[in-house]
Short mmCIF file of N, CA and C in Angstrom, two decimals:
data_model
loop_
_atom_site.label_atom_id
_atom_site.label_comp_id
_atom_site.label_asym_id
_atom_site.label_seq_id
_atom_site.Cartn_x
_atom_site.Cartn_y
_atom_site.Cartn_z
N MET A 1 -16.78 9.28 -17.81
CA MET A 1 -15.78 8.31 -17.13
C MET A 1 -15.41 9.55 -15.58
N TYR A 2 -15.21 8.69 -14.79
CA TYR A 2 -14.57 9.42 -13.61
C TYR A 2 -13.56 9.62 -13.53
N ARG A 3 -12.44 9.65 -12.90
CA ARG A 3 -10.72 11.13 -12.33
C ARG A 3 -10.39 9.86 -11.75
N ASN A 4 -11.22 9.15 -10.52
CA ASN A 4 -11.01 9.07 -9.45
C ASN A 4 -11.48 7.74 -9.03
N TYR A 5 -10.54 6.25 -8.54
CA TYR A 5 -10.42 5.09 -8.43
C TYR A 5 -9.96 4.37 -8.15
N ILE A 6 -10.78 3.05 -7.69
CA ILE A 6 -10.05 2.85 -5.72
C ILE A 6 -10.55 1.54 -6.87
N LEU A 7 -9.49 0.38 -7.02
CA LEU A 7 -9.47 -0.77 -7.68
C LEU A 7 -8.50 -2.03 -7.50
N LYS A 8 -9.16 -2.78 -7.76
CA LYS A 8 -8.48 -4.63 -6.57
C LYS A 8 -8.00 -5.12 -8.18
N PRO A 9 -6.95 -5.88 -8.72
CA PRO A 9 -6.35 -6.10 -9.54
C PRO A 9 -6.74 -7.90 -9.74
N PHE A 10 -7.31 -7.86 -10.82
CA PHE A 10 -7.71 -9.45 -11.06
C PHE A 10 -6.23 -10.25 -11.70
N THR A 11 -5.51 -9.42 -12.63
CA THR A 11 -4.84 -9.55 -13.87
C THR A 11 -3.69 -8.22 -13.81
N GLU A 12 -2.65 -8.37 -14.17
CA GLU A 12 -1.38 -7.61 -14.17
C GLU A 12 -2.62 -6.77 -15.20
N ALA A 13 -3.54 -6.68 -15.90
CA ALA A 13 -3.82 -5.71 -17.16
C ALA A 13 -4.90 -5.39 -16.38
N THR A 14 -5.93 -5.70 -15.19
CA THR A 14 -7.27 -6.18 -15.84
C THR A 14 -8.24 -6.01 -14.42
N PHE A 15 -8.24 -4.80 -14.09
CA PHE A 15 -9.30 -4.80 -12.36
C PHE A 15 -10.93 -4.54 -12.58
N GLU A 16 -11.26 -4.80 -10.71
CA GLU A 16 -12.55 -4.65 -10.53
C GLU A 16 -12.48 -3.29 -9.39
N GLY A 17 -12.95 -2.25 -9.54
CA GLY A 17 -12.99 -1.38 -8.76
C GLY A 17 -14.37 -0.43 -9.31
N ILE A 18 -13.70 0.13 -8.15
CA ILE A 18 -15.36 1.86 -7.79
C ILE A 18 -14.63 2.85 -8.63
N GLY A 19 -15.50 3.82 -9.78
CA GLY A 19 -15.23 5.27 -10.02
C GLY A 19 -15.65 5.70 -9.22
N PHE A 20 -15.36 7.14 -8.41
CA PHE A 20 -16.56 8.47 -8.16
C PHE A 20 -15.74 9.68 -8.35
N GLU A 21 -16.33 10.34 -7.88
CA GLU A 21 -16.00 11.83 -7.82
C GLU A 21 -16.15 12.65 -6.73
N GLY A 22 -15.27 13.56 -5.73
CA GLY A 22 -15.03 13.82 -4.69
C GLY A 22 -13.87 13.57 -4.66
N SER A 23 -13.94 13.37 -2.57
CA SER A 23 -12.76 12.91 -2.04
C SER A 23 -13.01 11.87 -1.54
N PRO A 24 -11.90 11.05 -1.11
CA PRO A 24 -12.48 9.43 -0.62
C PRO A 24 -13.17 10.02 0.70
N SER A 25 -13.43 10.76 1.31
CA SER A 25 -13.88 11.50 2.55
C SER A 25 -15.22 12.51 2.48
N LYS A 26 -14.96 12.78 0.92
CA LYS A 26 -16.34 13.11 1.12
C LYS A 26 -17.05 12.57 -0.56
N ILE A 27 -17.89 11.57 -1.00
CA ILE A 27 -17.44 11.03 -2.02
C ILE A 27 -19.11 11.94 -2.73
N LYS A 28 -18.37 11.82 -4.02
CA LYS A 28 -20.56 12.68 -3.64
C LYS A 28 -21.27 12.08 -4.71
N LYS A 29 -20.79 11.39 -5.84
CA LYS A 29 -21.60 10.34 -6.49
C LYS A 29 -20.56 9.10 -7.84
N TYR A 30 -20.85 7.86 -7.14
CA TYR A 30 -19.77 7.03 -7.69
C TYR A 30 -20.48 5.24 -8.02
N GLU A 31 -19.90 4.71 -9.63
CA GLU A 31 -20.18 4.00 -9.73
C GLU A 31 -19.72 2.44 -9.93
N TYR A 32 -19.93 1.28 -9.68
CA TYR A 32 -18.95 -0.47 -9.72
C TYR A 32 -18.77 -0.69 -10.42
N PHE A 33 -17.54 -1.13 -11.73
CA PHE A 33 -16.92 -1.08 -12.25
C PHE A 33 -16.70 -3.23 -12.18
N PRO A 34 -17.38 -3.44 -12.68
CA PRO A 34 -16.52 -5.07 -12.68
C PRO A 34 -15.51 -5.57 -14.04
N SER A 35 -15.36 -5.02 -14.72
CA SER A 35 -13.93 -4.77 -15.31
C SER A 35 -13.14 -3.24 -16.18
N LEU A 36 -12.38 -3.39 -15.40
CA LEU A 36 -11.39 -2.23 -15.99
C LEU A 36 -10.12 -2.22 -17.02
N LEU A 37 -10.06 -1.82 -18.11
CA LEU A 37 -8.62 -2.14 -18.11
C LEU A 37 -7.28 -1.28 -18.48
N LEU A 38 -5.62 -0.84 -18.22
CA LEU A 38 -5.54 -0.16 -18.61
C LEU A 38 -5.30 0.36 -19.02
N GLU A 39 -6.47 0.71 -20.42
CA GLU A 39 -6.02 2.12 -21.00
C GLU A 39 -7.54 2.63 -20.64
N GLU A 40 -8.65 2.17 -20.49
CA GLU A 40 -9.95 2.98 -19.39
C GLU A 40 -9.24 4.15 -18.29
N LEU A 41 -8.06 3.68 -17.86
CA LEU A 41 -7.96 3.86 -16.57
C LEU A 41 -6.60 4.80 -17.13
N LYS A 42 -5.98 5.55 -18.22
CA LYS A 42 -5.31 6.34 -18.75
C LYS A 42 -5.11 8.10 -17.86
N HIS A 43 -4.46 8.92 -17.20
CA HIS A 43 -4.46 9.74 -16.59
C HIS A 43 -5.95 9.99 -14.90
N LYS A 44 -5.25 8.42 -15.05
CA LYS A 44 -6.82 8.64 -13.20
C LYS A 44 -6.28 9.12 -12.13
N ASN A 45 -6.93 8.54 -11.40
CA ASN A 45 -5.78 9.16 -9.86
C ASN A 45 -6.46 8.10 -9.75
N LEU A 46 -5.21 6.94 -8.97
CA LEU A 46 -5.94 5.47 -8.63
C LEU A 46 -5.42 5.77 -6.95
N TYR A 47 -6.24 4.82 -6.19
CA TYR A 47 -6.66 3.27 -4.75
C TYR A 47 -6.35 2.19 -4.91
N LEU A 48 -5.27 1.78 -4.66
CA LEU A 48 -5.16 0.67 -4.86
C LEU A 48 -5.02 -0.25 -4.41
N LEU A 49 -5.90 -1.49 -4.08
CA LEU A 49 -5.50 -2.43 -3.23
C LEU A 49 -5.24 -3.75 -3.76
N LEU A 50 -4.31 -4.16 -3.06
CA LEU A 50 -3.80 -5.96 -3.22
C LEU A 50 -3.70 -6.69 -2.16
N LYS A 51 -3.75 -7.37 -2.87
CA LYS A 51 -3.98 -8.79 -1.91
C LYS A 51 -2.46 -9.95 -2.56
N PRO A 52 -1.35 -9.49 -1.32
CA PRO A 52 -0.37 -9.44 -1.37
C PRO A 52 0.01 -11.29 -1.31
N SER A 53 0.83 -12.39 -1.70
CA SER A 53 0.54 -13.85 -1.61
C SER A 53 0.98 -14.09 -0.79
N GLN A 54 2.19 -13.38 -0.11
CA GLN A 54 3.66 -13.35 1.04
C GLN A 54 3.77 -11.44 1.14
N PHE A 55 3.57 -11.64 3.02
CA PHE A 55 3.77 -10.95 3.54
C PHE A 55 3.74 -10.92 4.88
N PHE A 56 4.48 -10.03 5.57
CA PHE A 56 4.44 -10.83 7.15
C PHE A 56 4.06 -8.58 8.03
N TYR A 57 3.46 -9.30 8.86
CA TYR A 57 2.25 -8.23 9.94
C TYR A 57 2.86 -9.26 10.98
N GLU A 58 2.80 -8.00 11.68
CA GLU A 58 3.42 -8.07 13.22
C GLU A 58 3.14 -6.71 13.91
N ILE A 59 2.68 -7.21 14.64
CA ILE A 59 2.47 -5.64 15.88
C ILE A 59 4.09 -5.74 17.08
N TYR A 60 4.23 -4.24 17.06
CA TYR A 60 5.59 -4.24 17.82
C TYR A 60 6.04 -3.37 18.11
N GLN A 61 7.12 -3.48 19.73
CA GLN A 61 6.87 -2.75 20.01
C GLN A 61 8.94 -2.35 20.40
N LEU A 62 9.33 -1.40 20.60
CA LEU A 62 10.15 -0.88 21.02
C LEU A 62 10.00 0.49 21.88
N THR A 63 11.56 1.07 21.53
CA THR A 63 12.07 1.86 22.24
C THR A 63 13.24 2.79 21.80
N LEU A 64 12.40 4.31 21.06
CA LEU A 64 13.58 5.02 20.58
C LEU A 64 13.98 6.97 21.60
N PRO A 65 14.58 7.07 21.13
CA PRO A 65 14.79 8.39 21.93
C PRO A 65 14.29 9.41 21.19
N ILE A 66 14.04 9.47 20.37
CA ILE A 66 13.80 10.21 19.24
C ILE A 66 13.20 9.65 17.85
N TYR A 67 12.34 9.99 17.06
CA TYR A 67 11.31 9.51 16.07
C TYR A 67 11.77 10.28 15.52
N ASN A 68 12.06 8.34 14.01
CA ASN A 68 12.97 9.52 12.87
C ASN A 68 12.05 7.45 11.93
N PRO A 69 12.03 8.48 11.26
CA PRO A 69 10.66 7.71 9.93
C PRO A 69 12.22 6.29 10.06
N GLN A 70 13.95 7.10 9.73
CA GLN A 70 14.80 6.61 8.77
C GLN A 70 15.63 4.51 9.93
N ILE A 71 16.23 5.74 11.07
CA ILE A 71 15.86 4.63 11.85
C ILE A 71 14.97 3.75 12.87
N LEU A 72 13.90 3.63 11.81
CA LEU A 72 12.58 3.02 12.84
C LEU A 72 12.40 1.51 11.23
N ARG A 73 12.70 2.56 10.37
CA ARG A 73 12.82 1.63 9.21
C ARG A 73 14.25 0.81 9.35
N ILE A 74 15.55 1.64 10.02
CA ILE A 74 16.10 0.13 10.18
C ILE A 74 15.58 -1.13 10.84
N LYS A 75 15.28 -0.03 12.42
CA LYS A 75 15.06 -1.15 13.48
C LYS A 75 13.94 -2.80 12.86
N LEU A 76 13.25 -1.80 11.93
CA LEU A 76 12.11 -2.84 11.59
C LEU A 76 12.96 -3.72 10.46
N LYS A 77 14.01 -3.56 9.97
CA LYS A 77 14.37 -4.79 8.73
C LYS A 77 15.17 -5.38 9.43
N GLU A 78 16.46 -4.57 10.75
CA GLU A 78 16.29 -5.54 11.76
C GLU A 78 15.94 -6.66 11.72
N ARG A 79 14.44 -6.48 11.84
CA ARG A 79 13.84 -7.47 12.91
C ARG A 79 12.93 -8.26 12.01
N ILE A 80 12.72 -7.99 10.49
CA ILE A 80 12.33 -9.42 9.84
C ILE A 80 14.06 -9.67 8.79
N ASP A 81 14.71 -9.19 8.95
CA ASP A 81 15.59 -9.88 8.44
C ASP A 81 16.50 -10.84 9.26
N SER A 82 16.32 -10.60 10.82
CA SER A 82 16.55 -11.46 11.67
C SER A 82 15.64 -12.59 11.39
N LEU A 83 14.78 -12.74 11.48
CA LEU A 83 13.33 -14.12 11.11
C LEU A 83 13.87 -14.57 10.24
N GLY A 84 14.65 -13.82 9.28
CA GLY A 84 14.33 -14.64 7.53
C GLY A 84 13.82 -14.81 6.80
N TYR A 85 12.68 -13.58 7.26
CA TYR A 85 10.95 -14.43 6.33
C TYR A 85 11.24 -14.27 4.86
N PHE A 86 11.36 -13.23 4.09
CA PHE A 86 12.61 -12.97 2.78
C PHE A 86 13.19 -13.20 1.95
N THR A 87 13.48 -13.40 0.83
CA THR A 87 14.37 -13.50 0.24
C THR A 87 14.91 -12.92 -0.46
N LYS A 88 13.17 -11.59 -1.27
CA LYS A 88 14.05 -10.35 -2.17
C LYS A 88 13.71 -9.75 -1.44
N PRO A 89 13.56 -8.17 -2.04
CA PRO A 89 13.10 -6.83 -1.51
C PRO A 89 12.60 -6.87 -0.95
N TYR A 90 11.85 -5.69 -0.44
CA TYR A 90 11.05 -5.61 0.08
C TYR A 90 10.62 -4.50 1.06
N TYR A 91 9.10 -3.88 0.68
CA TYR A 91 8.80 -2.53 1.52
C TYR A 91 7.98 -2.75 2.66
N ILE A 92 9.13 -2.00 3.13
CA ILE A 92 7.97 -1.81 5.19
C ILE A 92 6.71 -0.77 4.92
N PHE A 93 5.38 -1.02 5.19
CA PHE A 93 5.00 0.39 5.89
C PHE A 93 4.91 -0.05 7.82
N TRP A 94 4.43 1.03 8.02
CA TRP A 94 3.37 0.55 8.95
C TRP A 94 2.76 2.06 9.71
N LYS A 95 1.82 2.12 10.81
CA LYS A 95 1.13 3.43 11.67
C LYS A 95 1.45 2.91 13.07
N ILE A 96 2.06 3.86 13.86
CA ILE A 96 2.78 3.84 15.27
C ILE A 96 1.06 3.98 15.81
N LEU A 97 0.13 2.64 16.71
CA LEU A 97 -1.17 2.50 17.33
C LEU A 97 -1.35 3.04 18.70
N GLU A 98 0.04 3.79 19.27
CA GLU A 98 0.44 3.68 20.70
C GLU A 98 1.36 4.57 20.78
N LYS A 99 1.84 6.12 21.74
CA LYS A 99 3.07 6.07 21.41
C LYS A 99 3.55 7.07 23.47
N ARG A 100 3.83 6.31 23.83
CA ARG A 100 4.36 7.27 25.87
C ARG A 100 5.93 7.29 25.81
N ASP A 101 5.79 8.99 26.19
CA ASP A 101 7.62 9.12 26.04
C ASP A 101 8.38 8.47 24.48
N THR A 102 9.63 7.63 25.52
CA THR A 102 9.89 7.06 24.16
C THR A 102 9.28 5.83 23.86
N PHE A 103 8.71 4.86 24.15
CA PHE A 103 7.73 3.97 23.78
C PHE A 103 7.17 3.74 22.78
N TYR A 104 6.47 3.36 21.62
CA TYR A 104 6.04 3.23 20.98
C TYR A 104 5.75 1.61 20.42
N ARG A 105 5.03 1.76 20.55
CA ARG A 105 3.57 0.50 19.83
C ARG A 105 2.74 0.65 18.38
N LEU A 106 3.60 -0.45 17.80
CA LEU A 106 3.22 0.07 15.70
C LEU A 106 2.77 -1.45 15.50
N ALA A 107 1.47 -0.70 14.34
CA ALA A 107 1.95 -2.19 13.31
C ALA A 107 2.23 -2.14 12.05
N TYR A 108 3.19 -2.88 11.78
CA TYR A 108 3.46 -2.82 10.16
C TYR A 108 3.59 -4.48 9.24
N ILE A 109 3.64 -3.83 8.05
CA ILE A 109 3.43 -4.62 7.09
C ILE A 109 4.82 -4.99 6.12
N ALA A 110 5.21 -5.90 5.52
CA ALA A 110 6.21 -6.34 4.68
C ALA A 110 5.91 -6.98 3.24
N ILE A 111 6.37 -6.46 2.67
CA ILE A 111 5.32 -7.05 1.92
C ILE A 111 6.66 -6.24 0.56
N GLU A 112 6.51 -7.86 -0.48
CA GLU A 112 8.06 -8.05 -1.43
C GLU A 112 8.07 -6.75 -2.88
N MET A 113 8.63 -6.00 -2.70
CA MET A 113 8.30 -5.01 -3.58
C MET A 113 7.97 -5.70 -5.01
N GLU A 114 8.44 -6.61 -5.67
CA GLU A 114 8.16 -6.80 -7.11
C GLU A 114 6.90 -7.06 -6.86
N GLU A 115 6.31 -7.14 -5.71
CA GLU A 115 4.17 -8.05 -4.96
C GLU A 115 3.47 -6.42 -5.81
N ILE A 116 4.86 -5.25 -5.32
CA ILE A 116 3.14 -3.69 -5.24
C ILE A 116 4.13 -3.41 -7.27
N GLU A 117 5.23 -3.61 -6.77
CA GLU A 117 6.16 -2.97 -8.49
C GLU A 117 5.64 -3.79 -9.68
N LYS A 118 4.85 -4.77 -9.72
CA LYS A 118 3.90 -5.48 -11.38
C LYS A 118 2.84 -4.20 -11.48
N TYR A 119 2.61 -4.11 -10.21
CA TYR A 119 1.18 -3.19 -10.18
C TYR A 119 1.48 -1.46 -11.04
N ARG A 120 2.28 -1.42 -9.67
CA ARG A 120 2.08 0.73 -10.51
C ARG A 120 3.30 0.34 -10.71
N THR A 121 4.10 0.00 -11.49
CA THR A 121 4.48 0.10 -13.19
C THR A 121 4.18 0.75 -13.87
N ARG A 122 3.32 -1.32 -14.11
CA ARG A 122 1.93 -0.65 -15.39
C ARG A 122 1.25 0.79 -15.61
N LEU A 123 0.65 0.72 -14.20
CA LEU A 123 -0.48 1.21 -13.38
C LEU A 123 0.75 3.52 -14.44
N LYS A 124 1.64 3.18 -14.40
CA LYS A 124 1.77 4.32 -14.33
C LYS A 124 2.74 4.85 -15.07
N GLU A 125 3.45 3.76 -16.32
CA GLU A 125 3.62 3.61 -16.91
C GLU A 125 2.86 3.39 -18.27
N ILE A 126 1.59 2.80 -18.64
CA ILE A 126 0.76 2.31 -19.56
C ILE A 126 -0.12 3.33 -19.49
N ALA A 127 -0.72 3.60 -18.66
CA ALA A 127 -1.36 4.11 -18.77
C ALA A 127 -1.35 5.12 -18.30
N SER A 128 -0.17 5.94 -16.70
CA SER A 128 0.26 7.27 -16.84
C SER A 128 -0.90 7.56 -16.33
N ALA A 129 -1.34 7.04 -14.72
CA ALA A 129 -1.97 7.27 -14.06
C ALA A 129 -1.31 7.67 -13.01
N ARG A 130 -2.17 8.28 -11.48
CA ARG A 130 -1.12 8.59 -10.61
C ARG A 130 -2.26 7.45 -9.73
N VAL A 131 -0.70 6.81 -9.43
CA VAL A 131 -1.51 5.83 -7.08
C VAL A 131 -0.83 6.35 -6.72
N PHE A 132 -2.32 6.79 -5.79
CA PHE A 132 -1.88 7.81 -4.30
C PHE A 132 -1.58 6.90 -3.38
N THR A 133 -2.39 5.95 -3.77
CA THR A 133 -2.80 5.37 -2.29
C THR A 133 -2.28 4.00 -2.19
N LEU A 134 -1.33 2.59 -1.60
CA LEU A 134 -1.90 1.78 -1.67
C LEU A 134 -2.12 1.63 -0.55
N THR A 135 -3.22 -0.08 -0.87
CA THR A 135 -4.16 -0.27 0.60
C THR A 135 -3.84 -1.75 0.33
N PHE A 136 -3.50 -2.29 1.87
CA PHE A 136 -3.24 -4.16 1.39
C PHE A 136 -5.33 -4.81 2.19
N LEU A 137 -5.47 -5.50 1.37
CA LEU A 137 -6.42 -6.68 2.98
C LEU A 137 -6.67 -7.31 3.64
#
């Protein structure tokens, strides 16, 4: 059995995925699994691919005198809240695409917390697995 898996959920307890040896950048051996249960993922390292039903994505430009992740998160939260897109708590993930002096161009995605937590808690609590990365299709 493999130690590392890249998974895509079917249900909250069933996943499709690839098991591999090595690191994600240097895969030595891999195998496709059409169906994996939580019990089969006990104590494994996981890279989880999610396809959320509701999300907000935008490429955004702003000026910050100093880069600070907390300030950036507040600015993005203000932006999303002003649009009134979500009614429940959400997570924000971003990547800086361009930086010139105090100008930042970034891509960000906001996803409701319950969409992510339903998989993360089941994988951590039931399978005692370590979720290394969340990626979105």
